[in-house]
PDB file of C-alpha atoms in Angstrom:
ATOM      1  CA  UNK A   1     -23.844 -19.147  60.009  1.00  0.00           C
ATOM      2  CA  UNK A   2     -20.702 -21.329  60.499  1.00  0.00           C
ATOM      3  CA  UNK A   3     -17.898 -20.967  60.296  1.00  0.00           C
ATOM      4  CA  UNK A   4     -15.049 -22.678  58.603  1.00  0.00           C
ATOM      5  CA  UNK A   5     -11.776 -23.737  60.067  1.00  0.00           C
ATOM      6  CA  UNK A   6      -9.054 -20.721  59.567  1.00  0.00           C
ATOM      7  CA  UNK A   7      -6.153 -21.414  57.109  1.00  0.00           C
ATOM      8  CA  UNK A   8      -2.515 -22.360  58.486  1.00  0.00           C
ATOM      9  CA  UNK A   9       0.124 -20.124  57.687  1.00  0.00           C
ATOM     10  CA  UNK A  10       1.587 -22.685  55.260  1.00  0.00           C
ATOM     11  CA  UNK A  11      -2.141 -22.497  53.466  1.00  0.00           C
ATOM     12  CA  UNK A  12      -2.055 -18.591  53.569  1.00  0.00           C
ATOM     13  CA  UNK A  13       1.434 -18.451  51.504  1.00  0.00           C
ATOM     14  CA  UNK A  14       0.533 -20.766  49.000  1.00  0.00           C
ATOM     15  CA  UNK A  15      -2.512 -18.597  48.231  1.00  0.00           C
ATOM     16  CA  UNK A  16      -0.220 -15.900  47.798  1.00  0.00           C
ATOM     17  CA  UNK A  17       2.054 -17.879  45.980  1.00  0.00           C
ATOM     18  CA  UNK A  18      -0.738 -18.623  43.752  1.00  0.00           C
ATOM     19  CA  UNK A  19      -2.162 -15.063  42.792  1.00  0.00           C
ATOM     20  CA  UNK A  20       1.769 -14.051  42.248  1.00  0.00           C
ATOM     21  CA  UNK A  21       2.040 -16.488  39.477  1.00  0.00           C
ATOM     22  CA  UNK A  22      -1.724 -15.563  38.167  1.00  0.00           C
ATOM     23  CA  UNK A  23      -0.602 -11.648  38.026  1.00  0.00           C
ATOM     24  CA  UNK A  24       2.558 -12.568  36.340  1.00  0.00           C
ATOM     25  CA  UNK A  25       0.548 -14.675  33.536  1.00  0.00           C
ATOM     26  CA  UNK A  26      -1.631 -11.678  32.860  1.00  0.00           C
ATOM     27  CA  UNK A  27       1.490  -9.539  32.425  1.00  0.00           C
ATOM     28  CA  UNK A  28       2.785 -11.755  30.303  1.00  0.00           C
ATOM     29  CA  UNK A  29      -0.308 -11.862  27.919  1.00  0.00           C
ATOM     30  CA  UNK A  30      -1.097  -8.509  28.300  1.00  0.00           C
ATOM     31  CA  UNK A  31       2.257  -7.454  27.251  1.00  0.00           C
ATOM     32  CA  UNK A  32       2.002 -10.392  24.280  1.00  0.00           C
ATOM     33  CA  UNK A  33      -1.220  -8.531  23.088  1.00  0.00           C
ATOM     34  CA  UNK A  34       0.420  -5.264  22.753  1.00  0.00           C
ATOM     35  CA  UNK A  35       3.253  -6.399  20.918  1.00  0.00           C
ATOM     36  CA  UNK A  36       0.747  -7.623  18.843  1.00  0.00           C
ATOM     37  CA  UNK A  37      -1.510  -4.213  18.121  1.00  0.00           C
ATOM     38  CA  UNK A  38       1.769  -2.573  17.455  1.00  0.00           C
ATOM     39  CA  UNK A  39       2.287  -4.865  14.699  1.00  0.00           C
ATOM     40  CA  UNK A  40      -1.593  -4.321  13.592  1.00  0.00           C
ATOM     41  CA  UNK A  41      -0.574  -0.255  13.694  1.00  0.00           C
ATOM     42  CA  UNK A  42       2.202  -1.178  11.260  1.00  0.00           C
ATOM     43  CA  UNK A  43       1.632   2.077   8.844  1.00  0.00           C
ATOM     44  CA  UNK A  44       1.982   0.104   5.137  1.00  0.00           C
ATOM     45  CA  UNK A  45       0.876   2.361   1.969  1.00  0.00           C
ATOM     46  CA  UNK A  46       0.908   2.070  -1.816  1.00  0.00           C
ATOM     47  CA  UNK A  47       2.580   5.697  -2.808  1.00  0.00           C
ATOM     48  CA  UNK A  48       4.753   6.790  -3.568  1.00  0.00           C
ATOM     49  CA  UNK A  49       6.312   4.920  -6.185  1.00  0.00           C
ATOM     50  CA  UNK A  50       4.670   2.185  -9.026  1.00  0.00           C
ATOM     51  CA  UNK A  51       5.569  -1.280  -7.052  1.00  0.00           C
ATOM     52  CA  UNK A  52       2.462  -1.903  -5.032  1.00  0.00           C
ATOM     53  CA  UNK A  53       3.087  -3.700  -1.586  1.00  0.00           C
ATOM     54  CA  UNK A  54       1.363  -7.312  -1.298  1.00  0.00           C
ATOM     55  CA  UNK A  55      -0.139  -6.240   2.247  1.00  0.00           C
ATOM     56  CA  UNK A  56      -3.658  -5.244   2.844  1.00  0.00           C
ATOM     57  CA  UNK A  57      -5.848  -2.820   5.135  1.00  0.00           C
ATOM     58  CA  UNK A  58      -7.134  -4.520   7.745  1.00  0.00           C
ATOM     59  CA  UNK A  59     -10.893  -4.594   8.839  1.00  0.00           C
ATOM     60  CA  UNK A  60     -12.251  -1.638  10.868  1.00  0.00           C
ATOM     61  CA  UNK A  61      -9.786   0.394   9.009  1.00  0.00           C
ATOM     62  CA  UNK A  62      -9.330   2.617   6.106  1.00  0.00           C
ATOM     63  CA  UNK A  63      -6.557   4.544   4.374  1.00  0.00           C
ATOM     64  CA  UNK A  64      -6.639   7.461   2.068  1.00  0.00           C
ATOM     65  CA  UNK A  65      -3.336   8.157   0.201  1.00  0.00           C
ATOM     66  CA  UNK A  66      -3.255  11.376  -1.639  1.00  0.00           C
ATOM     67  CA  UNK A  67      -0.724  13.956  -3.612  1.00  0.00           C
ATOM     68  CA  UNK A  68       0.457  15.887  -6.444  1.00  0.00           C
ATOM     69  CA  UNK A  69       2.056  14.024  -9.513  1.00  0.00           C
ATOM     70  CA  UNK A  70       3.927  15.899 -11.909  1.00  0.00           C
ATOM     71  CA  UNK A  71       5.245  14.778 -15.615  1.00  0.00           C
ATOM     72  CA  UNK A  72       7.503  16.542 -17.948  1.00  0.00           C
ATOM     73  CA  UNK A  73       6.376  14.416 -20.986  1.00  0.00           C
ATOM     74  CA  UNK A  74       6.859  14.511 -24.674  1.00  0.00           C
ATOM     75  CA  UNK A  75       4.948  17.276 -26.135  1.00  0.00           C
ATOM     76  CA  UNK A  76       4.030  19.376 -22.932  1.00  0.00           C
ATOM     77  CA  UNK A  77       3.329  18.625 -19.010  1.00  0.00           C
ATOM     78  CA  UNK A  78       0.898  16.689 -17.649  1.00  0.00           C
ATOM     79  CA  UNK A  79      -0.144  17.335 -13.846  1.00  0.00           C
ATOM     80  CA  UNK A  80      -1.977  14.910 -11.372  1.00  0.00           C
ATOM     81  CA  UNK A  81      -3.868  17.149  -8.562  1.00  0.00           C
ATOM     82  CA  UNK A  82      -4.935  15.563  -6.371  1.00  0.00           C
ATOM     83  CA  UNK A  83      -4.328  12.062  -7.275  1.00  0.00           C
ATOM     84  CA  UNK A  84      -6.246  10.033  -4.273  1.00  0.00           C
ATOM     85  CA  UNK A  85      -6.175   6.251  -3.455  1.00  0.00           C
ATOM     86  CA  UNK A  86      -8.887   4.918  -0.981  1.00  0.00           C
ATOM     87  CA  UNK A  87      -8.938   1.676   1.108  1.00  0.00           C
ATOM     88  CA  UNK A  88     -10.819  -0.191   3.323  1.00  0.00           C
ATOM     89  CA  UNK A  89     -10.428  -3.569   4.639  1.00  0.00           C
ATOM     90  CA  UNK A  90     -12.533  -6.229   4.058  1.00  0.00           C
ATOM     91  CA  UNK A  91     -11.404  -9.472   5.920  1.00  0.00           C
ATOM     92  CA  UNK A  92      -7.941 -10.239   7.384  1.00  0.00           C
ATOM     93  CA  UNK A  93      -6.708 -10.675   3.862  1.00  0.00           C
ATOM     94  CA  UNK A  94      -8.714  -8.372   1.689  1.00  0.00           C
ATOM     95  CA  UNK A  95      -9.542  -4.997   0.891  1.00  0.00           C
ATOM     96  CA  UNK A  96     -11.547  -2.893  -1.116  1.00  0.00           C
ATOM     97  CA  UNK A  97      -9.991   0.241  -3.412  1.00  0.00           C
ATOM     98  CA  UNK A  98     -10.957   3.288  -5.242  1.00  0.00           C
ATOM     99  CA  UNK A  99      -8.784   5.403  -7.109  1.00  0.00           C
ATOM    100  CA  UNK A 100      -8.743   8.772  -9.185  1.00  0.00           C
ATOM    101  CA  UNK A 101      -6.872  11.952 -10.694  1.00  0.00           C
ATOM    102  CA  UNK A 102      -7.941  15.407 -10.929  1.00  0.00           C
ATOM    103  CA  UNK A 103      -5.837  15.698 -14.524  1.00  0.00           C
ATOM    104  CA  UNK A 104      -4.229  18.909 -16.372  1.00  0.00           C
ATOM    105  CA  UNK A 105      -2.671  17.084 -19.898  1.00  0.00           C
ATOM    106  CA  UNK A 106      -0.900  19.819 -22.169  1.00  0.00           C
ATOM    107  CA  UNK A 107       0.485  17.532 -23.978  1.00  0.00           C
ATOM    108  CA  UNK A 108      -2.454  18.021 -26.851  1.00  0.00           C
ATOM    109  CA  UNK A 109      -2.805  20.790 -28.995  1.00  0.00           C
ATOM    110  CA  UNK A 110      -5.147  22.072 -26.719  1.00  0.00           C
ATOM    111  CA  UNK A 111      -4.773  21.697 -22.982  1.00  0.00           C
ATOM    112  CA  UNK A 112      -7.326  19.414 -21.223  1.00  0.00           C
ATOM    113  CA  UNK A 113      -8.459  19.225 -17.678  1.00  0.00           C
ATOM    114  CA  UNK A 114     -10.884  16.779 -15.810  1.00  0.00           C
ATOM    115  CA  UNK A 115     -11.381  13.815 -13.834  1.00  0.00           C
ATOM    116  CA  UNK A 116      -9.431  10.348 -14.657  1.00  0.00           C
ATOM    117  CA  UNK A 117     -11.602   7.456 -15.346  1.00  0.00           C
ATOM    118  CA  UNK A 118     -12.052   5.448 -11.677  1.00  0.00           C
ATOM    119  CA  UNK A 119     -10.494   2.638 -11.051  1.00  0.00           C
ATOM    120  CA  UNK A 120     -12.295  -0.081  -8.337  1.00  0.00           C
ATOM    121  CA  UNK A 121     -10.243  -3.051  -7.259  1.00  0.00           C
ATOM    122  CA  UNK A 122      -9.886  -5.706  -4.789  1.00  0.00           C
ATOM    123  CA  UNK A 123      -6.881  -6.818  -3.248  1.00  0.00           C
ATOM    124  CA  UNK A 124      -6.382 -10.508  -2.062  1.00  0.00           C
ATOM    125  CA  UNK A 125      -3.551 -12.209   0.480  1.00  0.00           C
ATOM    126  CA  UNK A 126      -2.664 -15.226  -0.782  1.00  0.00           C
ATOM    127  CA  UNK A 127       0.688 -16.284   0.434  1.00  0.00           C
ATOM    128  CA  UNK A 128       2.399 -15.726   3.562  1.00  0.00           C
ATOM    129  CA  UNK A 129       6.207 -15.622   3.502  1.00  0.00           C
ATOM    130  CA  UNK A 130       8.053 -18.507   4.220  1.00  0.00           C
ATOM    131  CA  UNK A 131      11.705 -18.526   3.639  1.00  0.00           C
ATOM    132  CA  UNK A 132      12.484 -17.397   0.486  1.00  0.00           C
ATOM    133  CA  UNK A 133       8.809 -17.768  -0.635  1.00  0.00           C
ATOM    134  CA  UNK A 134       7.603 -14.168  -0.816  1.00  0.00           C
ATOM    135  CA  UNK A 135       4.533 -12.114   0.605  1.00  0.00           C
ATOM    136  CA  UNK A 136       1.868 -12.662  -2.022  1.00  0.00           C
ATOM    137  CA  UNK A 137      -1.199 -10.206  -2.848  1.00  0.00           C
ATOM    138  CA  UNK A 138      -3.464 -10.079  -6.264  1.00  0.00           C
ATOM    139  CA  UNK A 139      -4.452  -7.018  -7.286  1.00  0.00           C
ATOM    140  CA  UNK A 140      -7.574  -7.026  -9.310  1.00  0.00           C
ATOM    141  CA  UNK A 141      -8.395  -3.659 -11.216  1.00  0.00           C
ATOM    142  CA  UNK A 142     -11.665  -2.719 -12.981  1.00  0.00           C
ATOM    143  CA  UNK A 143     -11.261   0.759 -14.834  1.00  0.00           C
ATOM    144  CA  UNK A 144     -14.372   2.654 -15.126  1.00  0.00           C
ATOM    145  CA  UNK A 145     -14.914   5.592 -17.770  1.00  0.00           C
ATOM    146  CA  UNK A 146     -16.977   8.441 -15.994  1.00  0.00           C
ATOM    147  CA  UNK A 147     -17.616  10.408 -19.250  1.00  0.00           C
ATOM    148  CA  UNK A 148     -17.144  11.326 -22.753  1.00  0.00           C
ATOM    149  CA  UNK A 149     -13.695  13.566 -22.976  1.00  0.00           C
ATOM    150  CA  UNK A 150     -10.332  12.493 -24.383  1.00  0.00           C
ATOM    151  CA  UNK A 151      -9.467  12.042 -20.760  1.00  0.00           C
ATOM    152  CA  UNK A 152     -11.591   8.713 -20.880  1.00  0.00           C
ATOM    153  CA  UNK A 153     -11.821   5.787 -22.344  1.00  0.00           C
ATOM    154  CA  UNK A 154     -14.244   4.075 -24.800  1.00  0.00           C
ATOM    155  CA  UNK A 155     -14.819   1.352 -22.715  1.00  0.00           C
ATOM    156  CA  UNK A 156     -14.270  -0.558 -19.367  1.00  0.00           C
ATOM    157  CA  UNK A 157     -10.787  -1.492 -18.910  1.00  0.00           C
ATOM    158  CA  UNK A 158      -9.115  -3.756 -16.202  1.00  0.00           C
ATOM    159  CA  UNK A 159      -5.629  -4.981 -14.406  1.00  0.00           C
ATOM    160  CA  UNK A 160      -4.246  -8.015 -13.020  1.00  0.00           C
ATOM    161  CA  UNK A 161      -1.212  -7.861 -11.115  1.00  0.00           C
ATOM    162  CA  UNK A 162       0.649 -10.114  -8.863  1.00  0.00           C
ATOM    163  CA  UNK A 163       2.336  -8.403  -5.991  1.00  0.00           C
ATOM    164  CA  UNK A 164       5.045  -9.995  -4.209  1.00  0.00           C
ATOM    165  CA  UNK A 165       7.772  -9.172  -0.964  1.00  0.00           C
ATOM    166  CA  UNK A 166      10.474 -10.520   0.817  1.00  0.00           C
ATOM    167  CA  UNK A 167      11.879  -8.912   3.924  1.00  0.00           C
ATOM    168  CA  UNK A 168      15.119 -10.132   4.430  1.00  0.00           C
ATOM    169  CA  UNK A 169      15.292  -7.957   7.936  1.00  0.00           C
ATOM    170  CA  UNK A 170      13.845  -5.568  10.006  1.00  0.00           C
ATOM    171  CA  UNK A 171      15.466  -2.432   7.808  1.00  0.00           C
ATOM    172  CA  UNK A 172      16.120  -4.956   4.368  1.00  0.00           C
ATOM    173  CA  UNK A 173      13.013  -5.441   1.715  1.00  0.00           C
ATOM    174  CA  UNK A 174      12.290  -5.559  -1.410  1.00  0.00           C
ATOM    175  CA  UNK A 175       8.773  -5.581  -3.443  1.00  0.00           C
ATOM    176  CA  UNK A 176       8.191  -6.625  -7.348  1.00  0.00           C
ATOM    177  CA  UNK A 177       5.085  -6.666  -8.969  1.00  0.00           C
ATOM    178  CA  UNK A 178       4.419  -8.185 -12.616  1.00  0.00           C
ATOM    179  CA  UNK A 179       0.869  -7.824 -14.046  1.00  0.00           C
ATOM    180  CA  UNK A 180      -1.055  -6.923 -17.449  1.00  0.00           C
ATOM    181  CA  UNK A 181      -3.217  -3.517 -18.142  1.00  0.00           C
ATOM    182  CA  UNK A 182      -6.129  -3.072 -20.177  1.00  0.00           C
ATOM    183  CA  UNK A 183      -6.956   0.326 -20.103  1.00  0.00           C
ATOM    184  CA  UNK A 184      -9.452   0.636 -22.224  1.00  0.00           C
ATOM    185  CA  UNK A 185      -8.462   2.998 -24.959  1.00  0.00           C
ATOM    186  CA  UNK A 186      -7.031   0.334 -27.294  1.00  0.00           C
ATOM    187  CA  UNK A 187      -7.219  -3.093 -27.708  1.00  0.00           C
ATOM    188  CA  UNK A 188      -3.772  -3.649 -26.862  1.00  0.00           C
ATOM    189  CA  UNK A 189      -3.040  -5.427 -23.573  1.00  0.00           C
ATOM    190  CA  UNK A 190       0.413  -3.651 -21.575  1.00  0.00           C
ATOM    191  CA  UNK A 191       2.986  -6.062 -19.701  1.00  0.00           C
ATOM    192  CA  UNK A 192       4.406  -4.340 -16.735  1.00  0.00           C
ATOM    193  CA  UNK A 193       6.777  -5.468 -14.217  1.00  0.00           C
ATOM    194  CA  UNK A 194       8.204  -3.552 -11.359  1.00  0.00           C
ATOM    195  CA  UNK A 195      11.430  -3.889  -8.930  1.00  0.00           C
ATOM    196  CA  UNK A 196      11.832  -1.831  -5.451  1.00  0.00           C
ATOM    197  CA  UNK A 197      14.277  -2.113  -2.928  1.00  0.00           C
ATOM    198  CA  UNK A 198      13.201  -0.711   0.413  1.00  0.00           C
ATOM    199  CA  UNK A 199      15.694   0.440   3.313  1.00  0.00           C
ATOM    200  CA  UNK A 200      14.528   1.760   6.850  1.00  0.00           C
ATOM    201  CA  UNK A 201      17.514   3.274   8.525  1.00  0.00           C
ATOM    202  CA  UNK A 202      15.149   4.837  11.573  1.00  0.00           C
ATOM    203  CA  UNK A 203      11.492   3.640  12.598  1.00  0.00           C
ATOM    204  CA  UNK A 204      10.051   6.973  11.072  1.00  0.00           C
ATOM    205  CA  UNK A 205      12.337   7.312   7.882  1.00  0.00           C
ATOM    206  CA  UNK A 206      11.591   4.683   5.069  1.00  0.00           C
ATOM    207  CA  UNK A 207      13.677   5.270   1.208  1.00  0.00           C
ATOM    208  CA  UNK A 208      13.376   3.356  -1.836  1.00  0.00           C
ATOM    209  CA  UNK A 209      14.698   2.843  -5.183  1.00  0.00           C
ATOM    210  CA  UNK A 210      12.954   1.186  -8.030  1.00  0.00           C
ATOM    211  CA  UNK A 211      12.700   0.216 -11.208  1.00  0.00           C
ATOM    212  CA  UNK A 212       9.370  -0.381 -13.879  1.00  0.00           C
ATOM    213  CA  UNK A 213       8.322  -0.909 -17.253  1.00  0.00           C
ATOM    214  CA  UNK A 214       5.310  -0.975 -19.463  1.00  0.00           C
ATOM    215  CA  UNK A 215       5.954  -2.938 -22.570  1.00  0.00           C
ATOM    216  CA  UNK A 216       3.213  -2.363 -25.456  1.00  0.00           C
ATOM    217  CA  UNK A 217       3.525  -4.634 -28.525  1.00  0.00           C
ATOM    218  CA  UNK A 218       2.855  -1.734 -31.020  1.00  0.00           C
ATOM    219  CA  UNK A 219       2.961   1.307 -29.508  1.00  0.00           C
ATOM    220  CA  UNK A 220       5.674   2.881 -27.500  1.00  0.00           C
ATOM    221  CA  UNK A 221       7.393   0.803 -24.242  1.00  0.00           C
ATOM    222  CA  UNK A 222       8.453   3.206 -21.402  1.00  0.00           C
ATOM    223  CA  UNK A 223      11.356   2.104 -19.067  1.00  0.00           C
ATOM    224  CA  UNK A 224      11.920   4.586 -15.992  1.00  0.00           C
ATOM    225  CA  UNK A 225      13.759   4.393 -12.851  1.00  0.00           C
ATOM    226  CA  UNK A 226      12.090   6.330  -9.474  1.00  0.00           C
ATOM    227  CA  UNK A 227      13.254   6.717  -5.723  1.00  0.00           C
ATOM    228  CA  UNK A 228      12.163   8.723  -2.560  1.00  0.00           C
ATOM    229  CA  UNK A 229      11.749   8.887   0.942  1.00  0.00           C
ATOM    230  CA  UNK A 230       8.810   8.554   3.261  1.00  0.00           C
ATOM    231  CA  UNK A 231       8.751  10.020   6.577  1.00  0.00           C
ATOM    232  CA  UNK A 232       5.860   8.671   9.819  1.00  0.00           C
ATOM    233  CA  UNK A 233       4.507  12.087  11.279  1.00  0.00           C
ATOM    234  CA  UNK A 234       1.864  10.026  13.432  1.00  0.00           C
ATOM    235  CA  UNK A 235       1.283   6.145  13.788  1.00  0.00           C
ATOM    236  CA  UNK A 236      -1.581   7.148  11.419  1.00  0.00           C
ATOM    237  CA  UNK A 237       0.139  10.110   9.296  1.00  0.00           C
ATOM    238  CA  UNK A 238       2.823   9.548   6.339  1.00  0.00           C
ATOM    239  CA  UNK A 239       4.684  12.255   4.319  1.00  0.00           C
ATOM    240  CA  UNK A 240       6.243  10.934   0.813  1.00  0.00           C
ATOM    241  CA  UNK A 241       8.594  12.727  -1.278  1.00  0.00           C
ATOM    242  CA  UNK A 242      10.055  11.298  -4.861  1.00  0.00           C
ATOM    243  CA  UNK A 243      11.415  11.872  -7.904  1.00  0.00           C
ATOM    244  CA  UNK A 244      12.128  10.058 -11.487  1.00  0.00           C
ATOM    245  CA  UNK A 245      12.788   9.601 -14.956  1.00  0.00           C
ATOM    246  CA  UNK A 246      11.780   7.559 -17.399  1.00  0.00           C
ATOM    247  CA  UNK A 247      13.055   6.744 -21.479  1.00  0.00           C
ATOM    248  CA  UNK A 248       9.660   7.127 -23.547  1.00  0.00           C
ATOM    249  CA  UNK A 249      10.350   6.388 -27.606  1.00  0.00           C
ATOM    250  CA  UNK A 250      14.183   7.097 -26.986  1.00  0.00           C
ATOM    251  CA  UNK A 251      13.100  10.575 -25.083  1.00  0.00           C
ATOM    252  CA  UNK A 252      13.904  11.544 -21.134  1.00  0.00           C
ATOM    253  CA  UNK A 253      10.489  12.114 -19.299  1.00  0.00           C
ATOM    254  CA  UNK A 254      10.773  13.047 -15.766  1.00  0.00           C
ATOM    255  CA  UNK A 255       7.969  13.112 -12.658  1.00  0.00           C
ATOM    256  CA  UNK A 256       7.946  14.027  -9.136  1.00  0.00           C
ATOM    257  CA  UNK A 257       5.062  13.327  -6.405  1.00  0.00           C
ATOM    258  CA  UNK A 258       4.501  14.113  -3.301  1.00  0.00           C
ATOM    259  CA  UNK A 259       1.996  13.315  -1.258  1.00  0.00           C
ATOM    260  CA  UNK A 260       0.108  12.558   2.655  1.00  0.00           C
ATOM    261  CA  UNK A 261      -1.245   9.339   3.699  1.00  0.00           C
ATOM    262  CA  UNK A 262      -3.729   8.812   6.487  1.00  0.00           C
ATOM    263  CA  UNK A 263      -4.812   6.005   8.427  1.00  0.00           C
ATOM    264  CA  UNK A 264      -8.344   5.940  10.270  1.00  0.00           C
ATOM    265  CA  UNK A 265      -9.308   3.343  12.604  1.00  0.00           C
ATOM    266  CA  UNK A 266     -13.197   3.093  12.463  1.00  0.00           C
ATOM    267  CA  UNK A 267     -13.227   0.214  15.126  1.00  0.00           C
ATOM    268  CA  UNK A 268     -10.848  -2.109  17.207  1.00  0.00           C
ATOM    269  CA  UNK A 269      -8.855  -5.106  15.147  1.00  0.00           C
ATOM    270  CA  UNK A 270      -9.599  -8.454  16.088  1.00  0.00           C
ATOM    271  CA  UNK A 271      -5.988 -10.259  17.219  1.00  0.00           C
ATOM    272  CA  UNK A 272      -5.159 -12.973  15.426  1.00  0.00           C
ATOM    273  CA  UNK A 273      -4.561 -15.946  17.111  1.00  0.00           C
TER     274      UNK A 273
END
């Protein structure tokens, strides 16, 4: 076997030298990556409240967002139990969604109780923000009739709506939506717009306050104004609390909803680079 001449001393620290400045590179990356998953673990939901938020669940990941809904509307009470929103991402900039309501409407001359039609979507990133060019998201809707009641309607109805945000700091945001509904039980197409302004005053406290509107051409336009709090039990867990009112053919409705939101990761991420 032979042997090779032994290093100098001068040799021996610049070795050292060496792996120093390798270590420190992999602390530096290492740290870079986790700043990184903690902004993948940013908890982002669509309740409570009607503006939706132009962000999407990311691959290996879904959400379930559920609660109660209750309306004091003209001609009785109308209650939403449990009212249940489910996502799953994708691709980095798309997700999948299924929503429906357990209903109770007394507001007929008989009360009536069943399941809401379902509603199946996709949500699409479109636009980063960039300046005062917002967050962009469309929100495609496809509203499915799942029987024969009153409840449902005659026939498939959809949604479009563009979602926008601009954060103007780490606490500072606010998210608007504008869109048209199709829901199926007339022919008549509904213009809605939405306004909320969100404030973060601790990492686990989130409020809101917001304005929205669904404009019909013949039948009756509804104006209301909402806010509410949310509240981050886990990195994964969200409590929501809020409360309403809306004007509905010159007559006060009012709503509250509460609700839990849960995040499940199914598999690691991928970083983007």
């Amino acid at each position: 076997m032979m042997v090779g001449p032994k290093p100098t001393d001068l040799e021996l620290l610049g070795f050292i030298d060496e792996m120093k400045r390798n270590i420190f590179a992999l602390f530096i990356f290492y740290s870079c990556n986790l700043f990184a998953q903690d902004q993948l673990n940013e908890l982002t939901v669509d309740r409570p409240g009607i503006a939706e938020s132009p962000y999407t669940v990311r691959p290996g990941m879904f959400q379930l967002e559920t609660g109660l809904d209750y309306y004091d509307r003209l001609g009785g009470e109308i209650f939403f139990l449990p009212v249940s929103l489910f996502r799953v991402g994708l691709s980095e900039n798309s997700e999948f969604r299924i929503s429906a309501k357990n209903v109770t409407n007394n507001t007929f001359d008989e009360s009536m109780a069943g399941i809401s039609p379902v509603s199946l979507g996709i949500k699409t990133h479109i636009i980063h923000q960039n300046g005062w060019r917002p967050e962009t998201d469309i929100l495609v809707n496809v509203i499915v009739p799942i029987g024969n009641s009153p409840l449902q309607p005659g026939k498939l109805g959809h949604e479009v709506l563009l979602l926008f945000q601009n954060d103007f700091s780490e606490k500072y945001a606010i998210n608007y939506n504008v869109g048209l509904i199709w829901d199926g039980f007339s022919e008549e197409s509904i213009f809605t717009t939405s306004l909320c302004f969100n404030y973060l005053p601790t990492e686990k406290i989130g409020l809101f306050a917001e304005y929205f509107n669904f404009i019909r051409y013949r039948d009756a336009e509804e104006f209301g104004i909402d806010g509410g709090l949310t509240y981050l039990l886990h990195p994964h867990i969200q409590a929501d609390a809020s409360v309403g009112f809306s004007w509905v053919d010159q007559e006060i409705c009012y709503f509250i909803s509460t609700g839990l939101s849960f995040r499940v990761v199914r598999s690691k991420p991928k970083l983007q680079h």
